[in-house]
Amino acid sequence: MFFSLPASAQNKNSFESSKNWNPNKVYFPQYSSEARENLTFPKVLGYEVLACDFHTHTVFSDGLVWPDLRVSEAWLGGLDAMALTDHIEYRPHKGFLNSDHNTSYEIAKPIADQVGFMLIKGCEITRKQSTLGHFNALFINDANPIAVDDPKQSIVEAHKQNAFIIWNHPGWAVDTTYIKEFQEDLFKNGLIQGIEVYNNSEFYPRVLAWAIDKKLAIIAASDVHGNVESGVLKSNGVLRPMTLVLTKEHSLSGIREALDAGRTLALFQNRLAAKQDIAKGFVEASLSVKRVFSSEKSKFYTITNLSSVPFMMFFNNSLHELPALCTITFSVPLDSSKINVNFENIFIYENRTLAHDLQLD
């Protein structure tokens, strides 16, 4: 899966006349990429930033791809870790596949190991969306005991395995996002530790406020069922939805510790959602401001973006776009010591964006 013909064999025909082709077999370049797209993030508040997707599906529930392809896709797309979270209750292909709920993980794990990719064993507890909701259980040991009829008992069974439990897409398939009696009971019992503020193509601003108020890990996830269309993402100029996790170490235990501590940023559609202190830390680590020239009346600066996340910044009475890993310039009056910036693409509460000063030398 991760291996290809040597470049010389793939590209040979680009440099030879067709009259010299081997009549038995002619090689052409493969259709799929074999090169990983590396994402770049500086350390934030002293922590390593890992790119993770905590909500994905395979043919072992209602997904359309084999588990090892899901891993290959994530690794090539620059992710550091991923959870396989096939539905416990909804398995439309079960007539053709093994009924064990751990099978997708067991197929994918050897492929993940071959490239040093961190794979998290998980499952999705799927009940009526309008009253109960869907929940991902991460870092489980065995998905089979979680498959029980009672919805709360299913979550309790996951909790017994020390699972990290995420409330998925609270606003999906409903007109209004609100906390129902079932979820309120789960909160009271400490059975929800994270919540998706973004799922697939939906952002839930009100849910971000819940995450802040209830001190939950803030999650963005692809919830991918088919292929992650990298060509479409590139043409739109965005990355797949993911959660940026601030970890003490590059390991599964490091990811779990960071989730428990709530050190996450949701990344989606070139936007971030995070707690204010983490958002400020990300900005401070990602932006490098340097004075390059001074005149009698003005100082001239560059701002360099050290991360794979673009910034939309309003300052000096105008909106400035700073693409990922790029540099822009600006000028200020000679007596300026800072610029007051509103980061239009960083949300810190329900429909509230980050305001943060950048200091000037």
Coordinates of C-alpha atoms in Angstrom, one line a residue:
M1 CA 0.0 0.0 0.0
F2 CA 2.8 2.4 0.9
F3 CA 5.2 1.2 -1.8
S4 CA 5.5 2.2 -5.5
L5 CA 7.7 1.6 -8.5
P6 CA 11.0 3.5 -8.5
A7 CA 10.7 6.9 -10.0
S8 CA 12.9 6.0 -12.9
A9 CA 10.5 3.2 -13.9
Q10 CA 7.5 5.4 -13.5
N11 CA 8.8 8.3 -15.5
K12 CA 10.8 6.5 -18.1
N13 CA 8.2 6.9 -20.8
S14 CA 8.2 10.6 -20.4
F15 CA 11.6 10.7 -21.9
E16 CA 11.5 8.0 -24.6
S17 CA 9.9 8.0 -28.0
S18 CA 7.1 5.5 -28.3
K19 CA 8.9 3.7 -31.1
N20 CA 11.4 2.5 -28.4
W21 CA 8.8 1.1 -26.0
N22 CA 9.1 -2.4 -24.8
P23 CA 6.4 -4.4 -26.7
N24 CA 5.7 -6.6 -23.7
K25 CA 5.0 -4.0 -21.1
V26 CA 5.0 -0.3 -20.7
Y27 CA 5.0 1.4 -17.3
F28 CA 3.2 4.7 -16.6
P29 CA 3.0 6.7 -13.4
Q30 CA 0.6 5.5 -10.7
Y31 CA -2.6 7.3 -10.1
S32 CA -2.2 7.6 -6.4
S33 CA 0.3 9.6 -4.4
E34 CA 2.9 7.8 -2.4
A35 CA 4.3 11.0 -0.8
R36 CA 3.1 12.2 2.6
E37 CA 2.0 15.8 2.9
N38 CA 3.7 17.1 6.0
L39 CA 1.9 19.6 8.2
T40 CA 4.0 22.1 10.1
F41 CA 3.2 23.4 13.6
P42 CA 5.6 25.0 16.1
K43 CA 5.5 24.1 19.7
V44 CA 2.7 25.8 21.5
L45 CA 3.0 26.7 25.2
G46 CA 5.8 24.2 25.3
Y47 CA 3.8 21.3 23.9
E48 CA 4.2 19.4 20.6
V49 CA 1.2 19.8 18.3
L50 CA -0.2 16.6 16.8
A51 CA -2.8 16.5 14.0
C52 CA -5.6 14.0 14.8
D53 CA -9.0 12.9 13.5
F54 CA -11.1 11.2 16.1
H55 CA -14.1 10.2 14.0
T56 CA -13.8 7.9 10.9
H57 CA -15.7 5.0 9.5
T58 CA -14.9 1.9 7.4
V59 CA -17.0 -0.9 5.7
F60 CA -17.3 -2.5 9.1
S61 CA -20.1 0.0 9.8
D62 CA -21.5 2.3 7.2
G63 CA -18.2 3.5 5.6
L64 CA -17.2 2.7 2.1
V65 CA -13.5 1.9 2.4
W66 CA -11.4 -0.9 3.9
P67 CA -9.7 -0.1 7.2
D68 CA -6.1 -0.1 5.9
L69 CA -7.0 2.4 3.2
R70 CA -8.4 4.7 5.8
V71 CA -5.0 4.6 7.6
S72 CA -3.1 5.2 4.3
E73 CA -5.3 8.1 3.5
A74 CA -4.8 9.7 6.9
W75 CA -1.0 9.2 6.9
L76 CA -0.6 10.6 3.3
G77 CA -2.7 13.6 4.4
G78 CA -0.3 14.6 7.2
L79 CA -2.2 13.3 10.2
D80 CA -0.3 12.0 13.2
A81 CA -3.1 9.9 14.7
M82 CA -6.6 8.7 13.9
A83 CA -9.4 6.8 15.7
L84 CA -11.4 4.2 13.9
T85 CA -14.9 4.7 15.3
D86 CA -17.2 2.3 13.4
H87 CA -20.8 2.2 14.6
I88 CA -21.7 -0.4 17.1
E89 CA -25.4 -0.5 16.2
Y90 CA -25.5 0.4 12.5
R91 CA -23.7 -2.1 10.3
P92 CA -25.3 -2.3 6.9
H93 CA -22.6 -4.6 5.5
K94 CA -22.7 -7.1 8.4
G95 CA -24.1 -9.8 6.2
F96 CA -20.8 -9.9 4.3
L97 CA -18.3 -9.2 7.1
N98 CA -17.0 -10.5 10.4
S99 CA -19.4 -9.5 13.2
D100 CA -16.7 -8.8 15.7
H101 CA -16.6 -5.0 16.5
N102 CA -12.8 -4.9 16.9
T103 CA -12.1 -6.2 13.4
S104 CA -11.5 -2.9 11.6
Y105 CA -8.9 -1.9 14.1
E106 CA -7.2 -5.3 13.9
I107 CA -6.9 -5.0 10.1
A108 CA -5.7 -1.4 10.2
K109 CA -3.2 -1.6 13.1
P110 CA -0.3 -3.5 11.3
I111 CA -0.5 -1.0 8.4
A112 CA -0.4 1.9 10.8
D113 CA 2.6 0.4 12.6
Q114 CA 4.6 0.1 9.3
V115 CA 4.7 3.9 9.0
G116 CA 4.7 4.9 12.7
F117 CA 1.1 6.2 12.5
M118 CA -0.8 6.2 15.8
L119 CA -4.1 4.4 15.6
I120 CA -6.7 4.7 18.4
K121 CA -9.2 1.9 19.0
G122 CA -12.6 3.3 19.2
C123 CA -16.3 2.9 18.4
E124 CA -19.4 5.0 17.9
I125 CA -22.4 4.5 20.1
T126 CA -25.3 5.4 17.8
R127 CA -28.8 6.1 19.2
K128 CA -31.7 8.3 18.2
Q129 CA -30.2 11.7 17.3
S130 CA -33.1 13.9 18.3
T131 CA -33.2 12.6 21.9
L132 CA -30.1 10.6 22.8
G133 CA -27.4 11.3 20.3
H134 CA -24.2 9.7 19.0
F135 CA -21.0 9.3 21.1
N136 CA -17.5 8.2 20.3
A137 CA -15.6 6.1 22.8
L138 CA -11.8 6.3 22.3
F139 CA -8.9 4.3 23.8
I140 CA -11.1 1.3 24.4
N141 CA -9.8 -2.2 24.9
D142 CA -12.7 -4.2 23.5
A143 CA -15.7 -2.8 21.6
N144 CA -17.9 -5.9 21.9
P145 CA -19.0 -5.4 25.6
I146 CA -20.2 -1.9 24.6
A147 CA -22.8 -3.3 22.2
V148 CA -25.7 -3.4 24.7
D149 CA -29.3 -2.3 24.2
D150 CA -29.5 0.3 27.0
P151 CA -28.0 3.5 25.6
K152 CA -26.6 4.8 28.9
Q153 CA -25.3 1.4 29.9
S154 CA -23.5 1.3 26.6
I155 CA -21.7 4.5 27.5
V156 CA -21.1 3.2 31.1
E157 CA -19.5 0.0 29.6
A158 CA -17.1 2.2 27.6
H159 CA -16.4 4.3 30.7
K160 CA -15.5 1.1 32.5
Q161 CA -12.7 0.6 30.0
N162 CA -11.4 4.1 30.8
A163 CA -12.7 5.4 27.4
F164 CA -12.5 9.1 26.5
I165 CA -16.1 9.9 25.4
I166 CA -17.0 12.5 22.9
W167 CA -20.5 13.8 22.1
N168 CA -20.6 13.8 18.3
H169 CA -22.2 16.4 16.0
P170 CA -24.9 17.8 18.5
G171 CA -26.4 19.9 15.7
W172 CA -26.6 17.3 13.0
A173 CA -30.1 16.4 11.7
V174 CA -31.8 18.8 14.1
D175 CA -33.0 22.4 13.7
T176 CA -31.7 23.6 17.1
T177 CA -28.7 22.6 19.2
Y178 CA -29.7 22.1 22.8
I179 CA -28.8 19.8 25.6
K180 CA -31.5 17.1 26.1
E181 CA -32.3 15.3 29.3
F182 CA -30.2 12.2 28.3
Q183 CA -27.0 14.3 27.7
E184 CA -27.6 16.4 30.9
D185 CA -27.6 13.2 32.8
L186 CA -24.4 12.1 31.2
F187 CA -22.8 15.4 32.1
K188 CA -23.9 15.1 35.7
N189 CA -22.3 11.6 35.8
G190 CA -19.0 12.8 34.3
L191 CA -19.5 10.6 31.2
I192 CA -18.7 13.2 28.5
Q193 CA -15.2 14.5 28.2
G194 CA -15.1 16.1 24.7
I195 CA -17.6 17.5 22.2
E196 CA -17.5 18.0 18.4
V197 CA -17.9 21.7 17.6
Y198 CA -17.3 20.8 13.9
N199 CA -18.3 17.7 12.1
N200 CA -17.7 16.9 8.4
S201 CA -19.1 20.2 7.0
E202 CA -21.0 21.7 10.0
F203 CA -19.9 24.2 12.6
Y204 CA -21.9 24.6 15.8
P205 CA -21.0 27.9 17.4
R206 CA -23.3 27.3 20.4
V207 CA -21.6 24.0 21.1
L208 CA -18.3 25.8 21.4
A209 CA -19.8 27.8 24.3
W210 CA -20.9 24.6 25.9
A211 CA -17.3 23.2 25.5
I212 CA -15.8 26.3 27.2
D213 CA -18.4 26.5 30.0
K214 CA -18.2 22.7 30.8
K215 CA -14.4 22.5 30.3
L216 CA -14.6 19.9 27.6
A217 CA -12.0 19.0 25.0
I218 CA -12.9 20.9 21.8
I219 CA -13.0 18.6 18.8
A220 CA -13.2 18.9 15.0
A221 CA -13.6 15.7 13.0
S222 CA -14.1 14.5 9.5
D223 CA -16.6 11.8 10.3
V224 CA -15.5 10.4 6.9
H225 CA -17.4 7.6 5.3
G226 CA -16.2 7.7 1.7
N227 CA -12.9 9.0 0.5
V228 CA -11.2 12.1 1.8
E229 CA -10.9 13.9 -1.6
S230 CA -7.5 15.5 -1.4
G231 CA -7.9 17.1 -4.8
V232 CA -11.1 18.8 -3.7
L233 CA -9.5 20.0 -0.4
K234 CA -6.5 21.4 -2.4
S235 CA -8.8 23.2 -4.9
N236 CA -10.7 24.7 -2.0
G237 CA -7.4 25.7 -0.2
V238 CA -8.3 23.8 3.0
L239 CA -7.1 20.9 5.1
R240 CA -9.4 18.0 6.2
P241 CA -11.1 18.7 9.5
M242 CA -8.9 17.7 12.4
T243 CA -8.2 18.3 16.1
L244 CA -4.8 19.8 17.0
V245 CA -3.7 18.2 20.3
L246 CA -1.0 19.8 22.5
T247 CA 0.9 16.9 23.8
K248 CA 3.8 16.4 26.3
E249 CA 5.1 13.5 24.1
H250 CA 4.5 12.0 20.7
S251 CA 2.6 8.9 21.8
L252 CA -0.9 7.6 22.3
S253 CA -0.6 8.2 26.1
G254 CA 0.5 11.7 25.3
I255 CA -2.6 12.3 23.2
R256 CA -4.8 10.8 25.9
E257 CA -3.3 13.0 28.6
A258 CA -3.8 16.1 26.5
L259 CA -7.4 15.3 25.8
D260 CA -8.1 14.8 29.5
A261 CA -6.5 18.2 30.1
G262 CA -8.5 19.8 27.3
R263 CA -5.5 21.0 25.4
T264 CA -7.0 21.0 21.9
L265 CA -7.8 23.2 19.0
A266 CA -10.5 22.4 16.4
L267 CA -9.2 23.1 12.8
F268 CA -11.7 23.3 10.0
Q269 CA -12.2 25.3 6.8
N270 CA -9.1 27.4 7.6
R271 CA -10.6 28.3 11.0
L272 CA -9.7 27.4 14.5
A273 CA -11.9 27.0 17.6
A274 CA -10.2 26.9 21.0
K275 CA -10.1 28.1 24.6
Q276 CA -8.8 31.6 24.7
D277 CA -5.5 30.8 26.4
I278 CA -4.7 28.0 24.0
A279 CA -5.7 30.2 21.0
K280 CA -3.4 33.0 22.2
G281 CA -0.6 30.5 22.7
F282 CA -1.0 29.1 19.2
V283 CA -0.9 32.7 17.7
E284 CA 2.2 33.6 19.7
A285 CA 4.0 30.4 18.6
S286 CA 2.9 30.7 15.0
L287 CA 3.6 34.3 14.2
S288 CA 7.1 35.9 14.0
V289 CA 7.1 39.7 13.7
K290 CA 10.3 41.4 12.5
R291 CA 11.2 45.0 11.9
V292 CA 12.9 45.4 8.5
F293 CA 13.1 49.2 7.9
S294 CA 12.4 52.6 9.4
S295 CA 11.8 55.9 7.9
E296 CA 11.3 59.4 9.4
K297 CA 7.6 58.7 10.0
S298 CA 7.0 54.9 9.8
K299 CA 8.3 51.5 10.8
F300 CA 8.1 48.6 8.4
Y301 CA 7.6 45.0 9.5
T302 CA 7.1 41.5 8.2
I303 CA 4.9 38.8 9.8
T304 CA 5.9 35.3 9.1
N305 CA 3.4 32.4 9.6
L306 CA 5.3 29.4 11.0
S307 CA 2.3 27.0 10.8
S308 CA 0.2 25.2 8.3
V309 CA -2.9 27.2 9.4
P310 CA -3.6 30.5 7.7
F311 CA -4.6 33.6 9.6
M312 CA -7.2 36.3 8.8
M313 CA -6.1 39.4 10.8
F314 CA -7.9 42.7 11.1
F315 CA -5.5 45.5 12.1
N316 CA -4.6 49.0 10.8
N317 CA -8.3 49.3 9.7
S318 CA -8.0 46.6 7.1
L319 CA -8.2 42.8 6.8
H320 CA -4.9 41.0 6.2
E321 CA -4.7 37.4 4.9
L322 CA -1.6 35.5 6.0
P323 CA -1.5 32.1 4.3
A324 CA 0.1 29.1 5.8
L325 CA 3.9 29.2 5.9
C326 CA 4.0 32.6 4.2
T327 CA 5.1 36.2 5.0
I328 CA 3.3 39.6 4.6
T329 CA 4.4 43.1 5.3
F330 CA 2.9 46.1 7.0
S331 CA 3.8 49.5 8.3
V332 CA 2.9 51.6 11.4
P333 CA 3.7 55.0 12.7
L334 CA 7.1 55.4 14.2
D335 CA 5.8 55.6 17.8
S336 CA 3.8 52.4 17.7
S337 CA 4.7 49.7 20.2
K338 CA 2.0 47.1 19.3
I339 CA -0.8 46.4 16.9
N340 CA -4.3 45.5 18.0
V341 CA -5.3 42.4 16.0
N342 CA -8.6 40.7 15.7
F343 CA -8.2 37.2 14.4
E344 CA -11.3 36.8 12.3
N345 CA -10.8 33.0 11.8
I346 CA -10.1 32.0 15.4
F347 CA -13.2 31.4 17.6
I348 CA -13.0 31.4 21.3
Y349 CA -16.7 31.3 22.2
E350 CA -20.1 31.4 20.5
N351 CA -19.6 33.8 17.6
R352 CA -16.7 35.5 19.4
T353 CA -13.3 35.8 17.8
L354 CA -9.9 36.3 19.3
A355 CA -8.5 39.8 20.0
H356 CA -4.8 39.8 20.8
D357 CA -2.1 42.4 20.6
L358 CA 1.2 41.7 18.7
Q359 CA 4.1 43.5 20.3
L360 CA 6.5 45.5 18.1
D361 CA 10.2 46.2 18.9

